[in-house]
CSV table of C-alpha atoms in Angstrom, one decimal:
chain,number,residue,atom,x,y,z
A,124,MET,CA,-1.6,110.9,41.2
A,125,LEU,CA,-2.7,107.4,42.1
A,126,ALA,CA,-0.6,104.4,41.5
A,127,TRP,CA,-2.3,101.5,39.7
A,128,ARG,CA,-1.2,98.0,38.5
A,129,ILE,CA,-1.7,95.9,35.5
A,130,ARG,CA,-0.9,92.2,35.3
A,131,ALA,CA,-0.2,91.1,31.8
A,132,GLY,CA,-2.1,88.0,30.6
A,133,GLU,CA,-0.7,84.9,28.9
A,134,ALA,CA,1.4,85.7,25.8
A,135,HIS,CA,1.2,84.0,22.5
A,136,ALA,CA,3.6,83.6,19.6
A,137,ASN,CA,5.6,86.6,18.5
A,138,LEU,CA,5.4,87.7,14.8
A,139,TRP,CA,9.2,87.9,14.6
A,140,ASN,CA,10.5,84.6,15.9
A,141,PRO,CA,13.0,83.0,13.4
A,142,MET,CA,15.1,81.5,16.2
A,143,ARG,CA,12.2,80.2,18.2
A,144,LEU,CA,12.9,82.3,21.2
A,145,ALA,CA,11.6,81.4,24.7
A,146,ALA,CA,7.8,80.9,24.5
A,147,GLN,CA,7.1,81.5,28.2
A,148,PRO,CA,5.0,84.6,29.2
A,149,ALA,CA,6.9,87.8,29.9
A,150,GLU,CA,5.0,88.1,33.2
A,151,LEU,CA,5.1,91.9,33.0
A,152,PHE,CA,3.8,93.4,36.2
A,153,LEU,CA,3.6,97.2,35.8
A,154,THR,CA,2.9,100.1,38.2
A,155,THR,CA,2.6,103.7,37.2
A,156,ASN,CA,1.9,107.1,38.5
A,157,ALA,CA,0.0,108.0,35.4
A,158,PRO,CA,-3.5,109.5,36.2
A,159,GLU,CA,-6.0,106.6,36.2
A,160,ASP,CA,-8.4,108.6,34.0
A,161,GLY,CA,-5.7,109.8,31.6
A,162,ARG,CA,-5.0,108.8,28.0
A,163,LEU,CA,-1.7,107.1,28.9
A,164,ALA,CA,-3.4,104.9,31.4
A,165,ALA,CA,-6.0,104.1,28.8
A,166,LEU,CA,-3.3,103.2,26.3
A,167,LEU,CA,-1.7,100.9,28.8
A,168,ARG,CA,-4.9,99.1,29.6
A,169,ARG,CA,-5.5,98.6,25.9
A,170,GLU,CA,-2.0,97.5,24.9
A,171,ILE,CA,-0.5,95.8,28.0
A,172,ASP,CA,-1.3,92.3,26.8
A,173,ALA,CA,0.1,93.1,23.4
A,174,PHE,CA,3.3,94.4,25.0
A,175,ALA,CA,3.6,91.2,27.0
A,176,THR,CA,3.0,89.1,23.8
A,177,THR,CA,5.8,91.0,22.0
A,178,LEU,CA,8.2,90.8,24.9
A,179,SER,CA,7.6,87.1,25.8
A,180,PRO,CA,9.9,85.6,23.2
A,181,TRP,CA,12.8,87.7,24.6
A,182,GLY,CA,12.6,86.3,28.2
A,183,ARG,CA,10.9,87.2,31.4
A,184,PHE,CA,11.0,90.0,33.9
A,185,PHE,CA,12.5,89.2,37.3
A,186,ALA,CA,10.9,92.1,39.1
A,187,PRO,CA,8.0,94.5,38.8
A,188,VAL,CA,8.4,97.5,36.5
A,189,HIS,CA,7.5,101.0,37.6
A,190,LEU,CA,6.6,103.6,34.9
A,191,ARG,CA,7.0,107.1,36.2
A,192,VAL,CA,5.6,110.0,34.1
A,193,ALA,CA,7.7,113.1,34.3
A,194,THR,CA,6.8,116.6,33.5
A,195,HIS,CA,10.2,118.0,32.7
A,196,GLN,CA,13.3,117.1,30.7
A,197,ASP,CA,15.4,117.7,33.9
A,198,ASP,CA,13.6,114.7,35.5
A,199,LEU,CA,14.8,112.4,32.7
A,200,ARG,CA,18.4,113.8,32.9
A,201,LEU,CA,18.5,113.1,36.6
A,202,ALA,CA,17.3,109.5,35.9
A,203,ALA,CA,19.9,109.0,33.1
A,204,PRO,CA,22.9,106.9,34.2
A,205,CYS,CA,25.3,109.6,32.9
A,206,PRO,CA,25.2,113.2,31.7
A,207,THR,CA,23.8,113.4,28.2
A,208,ALA,CA,23.2,115.9,25.4
A,209,LEU,CA,20.4,113.9,23.9
A,210,VAL,CA,16.8,115.1,23.8
A,211,LEU,CA,15.2,112.5,26.0
A,212,ARG,CA,11.7,111.1,25.9
A,213,ALA,CA,12.3,108.2,28.2
A,214,VAL,CA,15.0,106.6,30.4
A,215,ALA,CA,15.1,103.0,31.4
A,216,ALA,CA,16.7,101.4,34.4
A,217,VAL,CA,16.7,97.9,36.0
A,218,ASP,CA,13.5,98.7,38.0
A,219,GLY,CA,11.5,100.9,35.7
A,220,ILE,CA,11.1,103.7,33.2
A,221,VAL,CA,10.9,107.5,33.5
A,222,LEU,CA,8.7,108.7,30.6
A,223,LEU,CA,8.3,112.4,29.6
A,224,ASP,CA,4.6,113.1,29.6
A,225,PRO,CA,3.6,112.6,25.9
A,226,ASP,CA,1.6,115.8,26.0
A,227,LEU,CA,4.9,117.6,26.3
A,228,TRP,CA,6.7,116.0,23.4
A,229,SER,CA,7.5,118.2,20.4
A,230,PRO,CA,6.1,117.6,17.9
A,231,PRO,CA,3.1,115.9,19.5
A,232,PRO,CA,3.3,112.1,19.1
A,233,THR,CA,0.9,109.7,17.6
A,234,GLU,CA,-0.4,106.9,19.8
A,235,ARG,CA,1.7,104.5,17.8
A,236,GLU,CA,4.8,106.5,18.6
A,237,VAL,CA,4.0,106.4,22.3
A,238,GLU,CA,3.4,102.6,22.1
A,239,ARG,CA,6.7,102.0,20.3
A,240,THR,CA,8.6,104.2,22.8
A,241,LEU,CA,7.1,102.2,25.7
A,242,LEU,CA,7.8,98.9,24.1
A,243,HIS,CA,11.4,100.0,23.4
A,244,GLU,CA,11.9,101.0,27.0
A,245,LEU,CA,10.3,97.9,28.3
A,246,ALA,CA,12.7,95.9,26.2
A,247,HIS,CA,15.5,97.7,27.8
A,248,VAL,CA,14.2,96.9,31.3
A,249,LEU,CA,13.7,93.3,30.3
A,250,LEU,CA,17.3,93.0,29.1
A,251,PHE,CA,18.6,94.9,32.1
A,252,GLN,CA,16.8,92.6,34.5
A,253,ARG,CA,18.1,89.5,32.7
A,254,CYS,CA,21.7,90.8,32.8
A,255,THR,CA,22.0,92.4,36.2
A,256,PRO,CA,23.1,90.4,39.2
A,257,PRO,CA,20.3,90.0,41.8
A,258,ASP,CA,22.2,92.1,44.4
A,259,ALA,CA,23.2,94.9,42.0
A,260,LYS,CA,21.4,98.2,42.0
A,261,GLU,CA,22.8,99.5,38.7
A,262,VAL,CA,22.8,98.0,35.2
A,263,ALA,CA,26.2,96.7,34.0
A,264,TYR,CA,27.6,98.1,30.8
A,265,ILE,CA,26.0,96.8,27.6
A,266,PRO,CA,27.3,98.3,24.4
A,267,THR,CA,25.0,100.5,22.2
A,268,TRP,CA,24.7,98.0,19.4
A,269,PHE,CA,23.4,95.3,21.7
A,270,ARG,CA,21.3,97.4,24.1
A,271,GLU,CA,19.7,99.7,21.5
A,272,GLY,CA,19.7,97.0,18.8
A,273,MET,CA,17.5,94.6,20.8
A,274,ALA,CA,15.1,97.4,21.9
A,275,ALA,CA,14.8,98.6,18.3
A,276,VAL,CA,14.1,95.1,16.9
A,277,VAL,CA,11.5,94.4,19.7
A,278,ALA,CA,9.7,97.7,19.1
A,279,HIS,CA,9.9,97.9,15.3
A,280,GLY,CA,10.6,94.4,14.1
A,281,PRO,CA,13.7,93.3,12.1
A,282,PRO,CA,15.3,95.9,9.9
A,283,HIS,CA,15.0,95.7,6.1
A,284,PRO,CA,18.2,94.1,4.6
A,285,GLY,CA,18.4,97.0,2.1
A,286,GLN,CA,19.3,99.3,5.0
A,287,ARG,CA,22.8,97.6,5.1
A,288,ARG,CA,23.8,99.3,1.9
A,289,ALA,CA,23.0,102.8,3.2
A,290,ILE,CA,24.7,102.3,6.6
A,291,ALA,CA,27.8,100.9,4.9
A,292,ALA,CA,28.5,104.3,3.4
A,293,HIS,CA,28.3,106.1,6.7
A,294,PRO,CA,31.6,108.1,7.2
A,295,HIS,CA,31.8,107.0,10.9
A,296,LEU,CA,30.5,103.4,10.6
A,297,GLN,CA,33.4,102.2,12.7
A,298,ALA,CA,32.2,104.3,15.7
A,299,LEU,CA,28.5,103.4,15.5
A,300,PRO,CA,28.4,100.0,17.2
A,301,ASP,CA,29.9,101.3,20.5
A,302,ALA,CA,28.6,104.9,20.1
A,303,ASP,CA,29.0,107.0,23.1
A,304,ASP,CA,26.7,109.9,24.0
A,305,ALA,CA,28.5,112.4,21.8
A,306,VAL,CA,28.2,110.1,18.7
A,307,MET,CA,24.6,109.4,19.4
A,308,ALA,CA,23.8,113.1,19.9
A,309,GLU,CA,25.4,113.9,16.6
A,310,ASP,CA,23.7,111.2,14.5
A,311,PRO,CA,21.1,109.3,16.5
A,312,ALA,CA,19.3,107.9,13.5
A,313,ALA,CA,22.4,106.2,12.2
A,314,CYS,CA,23.3,104.9,15.6
A,315,TYR,CA,19.9,103.2,16.0
A,316,GLU,CA,19.9,101.9,12.5
A,317,ALA,CA,23.4,100.4,12.8
A,318,ALA,CA,22.4,98.9,16.2
A,319,SER,CA,19.3,97.3,14.8
A,320,LEU,CA,21.1,95.8,11.8
A,321,LEU,CA,24.0,94.6,13.9
A,322,PHE,CA,21.8,93.0,16.6
A,323,ASP,CA,19.5,91.4,14.1
A,324,ALA,CA,22.6,89.9,12.3
A,325,TRP,CA,23.9,88.7,15.7
A,326,MET,CA,20.6,86.9,16.4
A,327,HIS,CA,20.7,85.2,13.1
A,328,ARG,CA,24.3,84.2,13.6
A,329,PHE,CA,24.2,83.1,17.3
A,330,GLY,CA,20.5,82.6,18.1
A,331,ALA,CA,18.4,82.5,21.2
A,332,ALA,CA,20.7,80.1,23.1
A,333,ALA,CA,23.5,82.5,22.9
A,334,LEU,CA,21.3,85.4,24.1
A,335,THR,CA,20.2,83.3,27.1
A,336,ALA,CA,23.8,82.2,27.8
A,337,LEU,CA,25.1,85.8,27.6
A,338,CYS,CA,22.3,87.1,29.9
A,339,ARG,CA,23.0,84.3,32.4
A,340,ALA,CA,26.7,85.0,32.4
A,341,MET,CA,26.2,88.7,33.1
A,342,ARG,CA,23.6,88.0,35.8
A,343,ALA,CA,26.3,85.7,37.4
A,344,GLY,CA,28.7,88.7,37.5
A,345,HIS,CA,30.6,88.6,34.2
A,346,GLY,CA,31.1,91.8,32.2
A,347,PHE,CA,29.6,92.1,28.7
A,348,ALA,CA,32.9,91.3,27.0
A,349,SER,CA,33.5,88.2,29.1
A,350,ALA,CA,29.9,87.1,28.8
A,351,HIS,CA,29.9,87.5,25.0
A,352,GLU,CA,33.1,85.5,24.6
A,353,LYS,CA,31.7,82.8,26.9
A,354,ALA,CA,28.3,82.6,25.1
A,355,CYS,CA,29.6,83.0,21.5
A,356,ALA,CA,33.2,81.7,21.5
A,357,MET,CA,34.1,85.0,19.9
A,358,THR,CA,34.9,88.4,21.3
A,359,ALA,CA,32.3,91.2,20.8
A,360,ALA,CA,35.0,93.3,19.1
A,361,THR,CA,35.7,90.5,16.6
A,362,TRP,CA,32.0,90.2,15.8
A,363,THR,CA,31.4,93.9,15.2
A,364,GLN,CA,34.5,94.1,13.0
A,365,GLU,CA,33.4,91.1,11.0
A,366,TRP,CA,29.9,92.7,10.5
A,367,ILE,CA,31.4,96.0,9.4
A,368,ALA,CA,33.6,94.3,6.9
A,369,ALA,CA,30.7,92.2,5.6
A,370,VAL,CA,28.4,95.2,5.0
A,371,ARG,CA,31.1,97.2,3.3
A,372,ARG,CA,32.0,94.2,1.1
A,373,GLU,CA,28.3,93.8,0.2
A,374,ALA,CA,28.0,97.5,-0.7
A,375,ARG,CA,31.1,97.3,-3.0
A,376,GLN,CA,29.7,94.2,-4.8
A,377,GLY,CA,26.6,96.1,-5.7
């Protein structure tokens, strides 16, 4: 299969931009092993500028991104940073994405599902590049609620406030923000929903300046916990516990 490249054009305002995030272009430079005459390549040609537009408010890429299309789940498991029981469609790293060929997904995806998956994974790569020191080869630890929450908000938009009531009743709400592989495999929908709600609340509380400060601190070598406290003057654990208490209180009040 031939490699080919797409340079994203100038980006414009994002539809979801309450904190007036950075307006600079994402400068997404993508290479892929997808067949040049295949439908995935056609989708990328059609949507690459839209991807850049959506991603631009969240920062810029520091390096090119390679999208490798895999033909077996084993390829994704080998690319995953740790052993996993999840059924994988894509895995993101600091330098790119491994995507299971959409023709092999079960059930077959719509084009919109493929687009959202790509956008979700590109959001991961963007965050990883913003948070990884220049000389590091692997992504530093970023908790589930922040990592998956940002990607979910980028790909799907902000969650509906009404979702807080449902998640407040979850029997394992306490474990969802920092969900490990076992928790995510048991209830992935709840993990992603909690992450989206928690990250969206974090953005409204702390804003774009804190996101930039956190990413810069991690890129300078701080761990997530240290970077969060430095950027927000609050520990990440305190923030997640405050949010859990708030959604439970809101649910009790009706």
